[in-house]
Amino acid sequence: MGSEITELLRSSSNDIWSRILNHPFVTELFNGSLPINKFKFYVIQDYNYLITLTRCQAIIAAKLEDPQVMRTVLELALADVSTELENYNKLLNRLDLRLEDIIKTKPSPTNTAYMNFLLDTCTLGTPYEGLVAILPCYWTYLEIARYHAGRLEANPVDVYRDWARVYLSP
């Protein structure tokens, strides 16, 4: 990530990072052995999470005083609500999932708890507390994609390969 503080945070939590990077879901997804139903469940949960993330970004932006930082957060929200969700709509079609059904699907208890944490932090906290709360999503996905990038070409499941490549693109 680059700065001294992020390097310090990253190195002080190597055990957590190792568990994330080597989680069975992640390794199975990148090597192509993940059962498709697990991936579909994840996609449904993640779609609902992305809607909440976009709401959080809007809340954070509304609280910011600095117009440049506000603009950056709003651009992030726009990218998530347009590009990211557009990619998900294509993914849903490939997985024979319908957006209408996903919207009606109740998020899992774990996803609900995480989304509530983010909304509470962004609503009740400072904008910078909100930014800190949403940072792990971006950081973790980038680290996971980089760590497992070498496995993608050998991954026999096109939909997994295509999904993961998104997180390696600039």
PDB file of C-alpha atoms in Angstrom:
ATOM      1  CA  MET A   1       0.000   0.000   0.000  1.00  0.00           C
ATOM      2  CA  GLY A   2       2.964   2.259   0.403  1.00  0.00           C
ATOM      3  CA  SER A   3       2.970   4.511   3.449  1.00  0.00           C
ATOM      4  CA  GLU A   4       4.741   3.902   6.729  1.00  0.00           C
ATOM      5  CA  ILE A   5       1.495   3.614   8.671  1.00  0.00           C
ATOM      6  CA  THR A   6      -0.012   1.060   6.296  1.00  0.00           C
ATOM      7  CA  GLU A   7       3.229  -0.923   6.296  1.00  0.00           C
ATOM      8  CA  LEU A   8       3.216  -0.891  10.104  1.00  0.00           C
ATOM      9  CA  LEU A   9      -0.430  -1.967  10.255  1.00  0.00           C
ATOM     10  CA  ARG A  10       0.149  -4.671   7.655  1.00  0.00           C
ATOM     11  CA  SER A  11       3.251  -6.129   9.298  1.00  0.00           C
ATOM     12  CA  SER A  12       1.746  -6.088  12.788  1.00  0.00           C
ATOM     13  CA  SER A  13      -1.113  -8.317  11.655  1.00  0.00           C
ATOM     14  CA  ASN A  14       0.674 -10.904   9.516  1.00  0.00           C
ATOM     15  CA  ASP A  15      -1.078 -13.791  11.271  1.00  0.00           C
ATOM     16  CA  ILE A  16      -4.496 -12.380  10.358  1.00  0.00           C
ATOM     17  CA  TRP A  17      -3.388 -11.710   6.792  1.00  0.00           C
ATOM     18  CA  SER A  18      -2.099 -15.267   6.487  1.00  0.00           C
ATOM     19  CA  ARG A  19      -5.466 -16.663   7.589  1.00  0.00           C
ATOM     20  CA  ILE A  20      -7.286 -14.424   5.105  1.00  0.00           C
ATOM     21  CA  LEU A  21      -4.988 -15.229   2.191  1.00  0.00           C
ATOM     22  CA  ASN A  22      -5.110 -18.962   2.886  1.00  0.00           C
ATOM     23  CA  HIS A  23      -8.779 -19.255   3.810  1.00  0.00           C
ATOM     24  CA  PRO A  24     -10.282 -22.357   2.155  1.00  0.00           C
ATOM     25  CA  PHE A  25     -12.894 -20.308   0.253  1.00  0.00           C
ATOM     26  CA  VAL A  26     -10.188 -18.071  -1.196  1.00  0.00           C
ATOM     27  CA  THR A  27      -7.765 -20.846  -2.127  1.00  0.00           C
ATOM     28  CA  GLU A  28     -10.532 -22.987  -3.643  1.00  0.00           C
ATOM     29  CA  LEU A  29     -11.846 -20.033  -5.637  1.00  0.00           C
ATOM     30  CA  PHE A  30      -8.424 -19.238  -7.075  1.00  0.00           C
ATOM     31  CA  ASN A  31      -7.517 -22.851  -7.860  1.00  0.00           C
ATOM     32  CA  GLY A  32     -10.955 -23.588  -9.328  1.00  0.00           C
ATOM     33  CA  SER A  33     -12.102 -26.256  -6.867  1.00  0.00           C
ATOM     34  CA  LEU A  34     -14.722 -24.116  -5.090  1.00  0.00           C
ATOM     35  CA  PRO A  35     -18.216 -25.609  -5.501  1.00  0.00           C
ATOM     36  CA  ILE A  36     -20.278 -23.258  -7.656  1.00  0.00           C
ATOM     37  CA  ASN A  37     -23.094 -23.101  -5.085  1.00  0.00           C
ATOM     38  CA  LYS A  38     -20.672 -21.619  -2.529  1.00  0.00           C
ATOM     39  CA  PHE A  39     -19.655 -18.998  -5.060  1.00  0.00           C
ATOM     40  CA  LYS A  40     -23.291 -18.189  -5.836  1.00  0.00           C
ATOM     41  CA  PHE A  41     -24.022 -17.750  -2.129  1.00  0.00           C
ATOM     42  CA  TYR A  42     -21.003 -15.434  -1.848  1.00  0.00           C
ATOM     43  CA  VAL A  43     -22.075 -13.399  -4.893  1.00  0.00           C
ATOM     44  CA  ILE A  44     -25.562 -12.885  -3.468  1.00  0.00           C
ATOM     45  CA  GLN A  45     -24.146 -11.756  -0.122  1.00  0.00           C
ATOM     46  CA  ASP A  46     -21.511  -9.555  -1.742  1.00  0.00           C
ATOM     47  CA  TYR A  47     -24.027  -7.837  -3.992  1.00  0.00           C
ATOM     48  CA  ASN A  48     -26.031  -6.790  -0.943  1.00  0.00           C
ATOM     49  CA  TYR A  49     -22.822  -5.718   0.798  1.00  0.00           C
ATOM     50  CA  LEU A  50     -21.854  -3.516  -2.175  1.00  0.00           C
ATOM     51  CA  ILE A  51     -25.142  -1.635  -1.908  1.00  0.00           C
ATOM     52  CA  THR A  52     -24.404  -0.965   1.765  1.00  0.00           C
ATOM     53  CA  LEU A  53     -20.822   0.042   0.978  1.00  0.00           C
ATOM     54  CA  THR A  54     -22.075   2.615  -1.516  1.00  0.00           C
ATOM     55  CA  ARG A  55     -24.471   4.019   1.088  1.00  0.00           C
ATOM     56  CA  CYS A  56     -21.583   4.253   3.545  1.00  0.00           C
ATOM     57  CA  GLN A  57     -19.469   6.146   1.036  1.00  0.00           C
ATOM     58  CA  ALA A  58     -22.287   8.641   0.489  1.00  0.00           C
ATOM     59  CA  ILE A  59     -22.645   9.125   4.253  1.00  0.00           C
ATOM     60  CA  ILE A  60     -18.898   9.655   4.622  1.00  0.00           C
ATOM     61  CA  ALA A  61     -18.818  12.140   1.740  1.00  0.00           C
ATOM     62  CA  ALA A  62     -21.690  14.146   3.220  1.00  0.00           C
ATOM     63  CA  LYS A  63     -19.713  14.616   6.434  1.00  0.00           C
ATOM     64  CA  LEU A  64     -16.428  15.665   4.870  1.00  0.00           C
ATOM     65  CA  GLU A  65     -15.314  19.286   4.971  1.00  0.00           C
ATOM     66  CA  ASP A  66     -12.538  19.009   2.371  1.00  0.00           C
ATOM     67  CA  PRO A  67     -14.064  19.134  -1.125  1.00  0.00           C
ATOM     68  CA  GLN A  68     -11.166  17.194  -2.663  1.00  0.00           C
ATOM     69  CA  VAL A  69     -11.524  14.296  -0.230  1.00  0.00           C
ATOM     70  CA  MET A  70     -15.302  14.474  -0.657  1.00  0.00           C
ATOM     71  CA  ARG A  71     -14.877  14.210  -4.418  1.00  0.00           C
ATOM     72  CA  THR A  72     -12.560  11.213  -4.083  1.00  0.00           C
ATOM     73  CA  VAL A  73     -15.026   9.371  -1.846  1.00  0.00           C
ATOM     74  CA  LEU A  74     -17.914  10.177  -4.195  1.00  0.00           C
ATOM     75  CA  GLU A  75     -15.880   8.950  -7.172  1.00  0.00           C
ATOM     76  CA  LEU A  76     -15.258   5.727  -5.264  1.00  0.00           C
ATOM     77  CA  ALA A  77     -18.991   5.427  -4.590  1.00  0.00           C
ATOM     78  CA  LEU A  78     -19.791   6.098  -8.241  1.00  0.00           C
ATOM     79  CA  ALA A  79     -17.298   3.440  -9.343  1.00  0.00           C
ATOM     80  CA  ASP A  80     -18.842   0.938  -6.948  1.00  0.00           C
ATOM     81  CA  VAL A  81     -22.433   1.682  -7.889  1.00  0.00           C
ATOM     82  CA  SER A  82     -21.738   1.758 -11.629  1.00  0.00           C
ATOM     83  CA  THR A  83     -18.737  -0.332 -12.680  1.00  0.00           C
ATOM     84  CA  GLU A  84     -18.753  -2.808  -9.803  1.00  0.00           C
ATOM     85  CA  LEU A  85     -22.494  -3.400  -9.898  1.00  0.00           C
ATOM     86  CA  GLU A  86     -22.454  -3.546 -13.699  1.00  0.00           C
ATOM     87  CA  ASN A  87     -19.812  -6.276 -13.461  1.00  0.00           C
ATOM     88  CA  TYR A  88     -22.004  -8.039 -10.928  1.00  0.00           C
ATOM     89  CA  ASN A  89     -25.022  -7.870 -13.226  1.00  0.00           C
ATOM     90  CA  LYS A  90     -22.977  -9.628 -15.921  1.00  0.00           C
ATOM     91  CA  LEU A  91     -21.771 -12.143 -13.352  1.00  0.00           C
ATOM     92  CA  LEU A  92     -25.329 -12.826 -12.199  1.00  0.00           C
ATOM     93  CA  ASN A  93     -26.327 -13.670 -15.751  1.00  0.00           C
ATOM     94  CA  ARG A  94     -23.415 -16.087 -16.085  1.00  0.00           C
ATOM     95  CA  LEU A  95     -24.441 -17.787 -12.835  1.00  0.00           C
ATOM     96  CA  ASP A  96     -28.129 -17.968 -13.819  1.00  0.00           C
ATOM     97  CA  LEU A  97     -29.052 -15.674 -10.948  1.00  0.00           C
ATOM     98  CA  ARG A  98     -31.636 -12.924 -11.236  1.00  0.00           C
ATOM     99  CA  LEU A  99     -31.167  -9.496  -9.695  1.00  0.00           C
ATOM    100  CA  GLU A 100     -34.790  -9.484  -8.531  1.00  0.00           C
ATOM    101  CA  ASP A 101     -34.170 -12.659  -6.538  1.00  0.00           C
ATOM    102  CA  ILE A 102     -30.947 -11.342  -5.037  1.00  0.00           C
ATOM    103  CA  ILE A 103     -32.588  -8.137  -3.879  1.00  0.00           C
ATOM    104  CA  LYS A 104     -35.282 -10.219  -2.161  1.00  0.00           C
ATOM    105  CA  THR A 105     -32.740 -12.539  -0.523  1.00  0.00           C
ATOM    106  CA  LYS A 106     -32.211 -11.796   3.142  1.00  0.00           C
ATOM    107  CA  PRO A 107     -28.505 -11.258   3.910  1.00  0.00           C
ATOM    108  CA  SER A 108     -26.875 -13.850   6.134  1.00  0.00           C
ATOM    109  CA  PRO A 109     -26.525 -13.017   9.850  1.00  0.00           C
ATOM    110  CA  THR A 110     -22.776 -12.456   9.429  1.00  0.00           C
ATOM    111  CA  ASN A 111     -23.273 -10.170   6.447  1.00  0.00           C
ATOM    112  CA  THR A 112     -26.049  -8.298   8.265  1.00  0.00           C
ATOM    113  CA  ALA A 113     -23.800  -7.766  11.292  1.00  0.00           C
ATOM    114  CA  TYR A 114     -20.949  -6.476   9.122  1.00  0.00           C
ATOM    115  CA  MET A 115     -23.191  -4.177   7.094  1.00  0.00           C
ATOM    116  CA  ASN A 116     -24.758  -2.826  10.295  1.00  0.00           C
ATOM    117  CA  PHE A 117     -21.298  -2.212  11.758  1.00  0.00           C
ATOM    118  CA  LEU A 118     -20.301  -0.245   8.662  1.00  0.00           C
ATOM    119  CA  LEU A 119     -23.514   1.779   8.567  1.00  0.00           C
ATOM    120  CA  ASP A 120     -23.321   2.520  12.304  1.00  0.00           C
ATOM    121  CA  THR A 121     -19.669   3.542  12.103  1.00  0.00           C
ATOM    122  CA  CYS A 122     -20.206   5.743   9.060  1.00  0.00           C
ATOM    123  CA  THR A 123     -23.381   7.307  10.460  1.00  0.00           C
ATOM    124  CA  LEU A 124     -22.345   7.829  14.071  1.00  0.00           C
ATOM    125  CA  GLY A 125     -18.592   8.260  13.709  1.00  0.00           C
ATOM    126  CA  THR A 126     -16.412  10.843  12.058  1.00  0.00           C
ATOM    127  CA  PRO A 127     -15.883  10.614   8.311  1.00  0.00           C
ATOM    128  CA  TYR A 128     -12.371   9.332   8.972  1.00  0.00           C
ATOM    129  CA  GLU A 129     -13.677   6.578  11.244  1.00  0.00           C
ATOM    130  CA  GLY A 130     -15.975   5.645   8.373  1.00  0.00           C
ATOM    131  CA  LEU A 131     -13.067   5.554   5.942  1.00  0.00           C
ATOM    132  CA  VAL A 132     -11.101   3.348   8.319  1.00  0.00           C
ATOM    133  CA  ALA A 133     -14.108   1.027   8.619  1.00  0.00           C
ATOM    134  CA  ILE A 134     -14.431   0.533   4.843  1.00  0.00           C
ATOM    135  CA  LEU A 135     -10.688   0.364   4.078  1.00  0.00           C
ATOM    136  CA  PRO A 136     -10.269  -3.362   4.878  1.00  0.00           C
ATOM    137  CA  CYS A 137     -12.583  -4.336   2.024  1.00  0.00           C
ATOM    138  CA  TYR A 138     -10.460  -2.642  -0.625  1.00  0.00           C
ATOM    139  CA  TRP A 139      -7.160  -3.574   0.951  1.00  0.00           C
ATOM    140  CA  THR A 140      -8.062  -7.221   1.515  1.00  0.00           C
ATOM    141  CA  TYR A 141      -9.415  -7.819  -1.986  1.00  0.00           C
ATOM    142  CA  LEU A 142      -6.311  -6.258  -3.515  1.00  0.00           C
ATOM    143  CA  GLU A 143      -3.979  -8.353  -1.339  1.00  0.00           C
ATOM    144  CA  ILE A 144      -5.911 -11.557  -2.042  1.00  0.00           C
ATOM    145  CA  ALA A 145      -5.878 -10.940  -5.794  1.00  0.00           C
ATOM    146  CA  ARG A 146      -2.158 -10.163  -5.846  1.00  0.00           C
ATOM    147  CA  TYR A 147      -1.267 -13.126  -3.636  1.00  0.00           C
ATOM    148  CA  HIS A 148      -3.174 -15.612  -5.793  1.00  0.00           C
ATOM    149  CA  ALA A 149      -2.642 -13.947  -9.208  1.00  0.00           C
ATOM    150  CA  GLY A 150      -0.295 -16.694 -10.395  1.00  0.00           C
ATOM    151  CA  ARG A 151      -3.034 -19.300 -10.028  1.00  0.00           C
ATOM    152  CA  LEU A 152      -5.513 -17.561 -12.297  1.00  0.00           C
ATOM    153  CA  GLU A 153      -4.250 -18.787 -15.670  1.00  0.00           C
ATOM    154  CA  ALA A 154      -4.445 -22.401 -14.513  1.00  0.00           C
ATOM    155  CA  ASN A 155      -7.898 -21.932 -12.975  1.00  0.00           C
ATOM    156  CA  PRO A 156     -10.264 -24.126 -15.021  1.00  0.00           C
ATOM    157  CA  VAL A 157     -13.400 -22.147 -14.084  1.00  0.00           C
ATOM    158  CA  ASP A 158     -13.860 -19.162 -16.404  1.00  0.00           C
ATOM    159  CA  VAL A 159     -16.290 -17.328 -14.145  1.00  0.00           C
ATOM    160  CA  TYR A 160     -13.861 -17.499 -11.182  1.00  0.00           C
ATOM    161  CA  ARG A 161     -10.959 -16.362 -13.343  1.00  0.00           C
ATOM    162  CA  ASP A 162     -12.910 -13.441 -14.792  1.00  0.00           C
ATOM    163  CA  TRP A 163     -14.273 -12.403 -11.401  1.00  0.00           C
ATOM    164  CA  ALA A 164     -10.812 -12.398  -9.794  1.00  0.00           C
ATOM    165  CA  ARG A 165      -9.152 -10.465 -12.629  1.00  0.00           C
ATOM    166  CA  VAL A 166     -11.338  -7.458 -11.844  1.00  0.00           C
ATOM    167  CA  TYR A 167      -9.436  -7.019  -8.577  1.00  0.00           C
ATOM    168  CA  LEU A 168      -6.092  -6.992 -10.384  1.00  0.00           C
ATOM    169  CA  SER A 169      -7.068  -4.249 -12.815  1.00  0.00           C
ATOM    170  CA  PRO A 170      -6.154  -0.632 -12.032  1.00  0.00           C
TER     171      PRO A 170
END
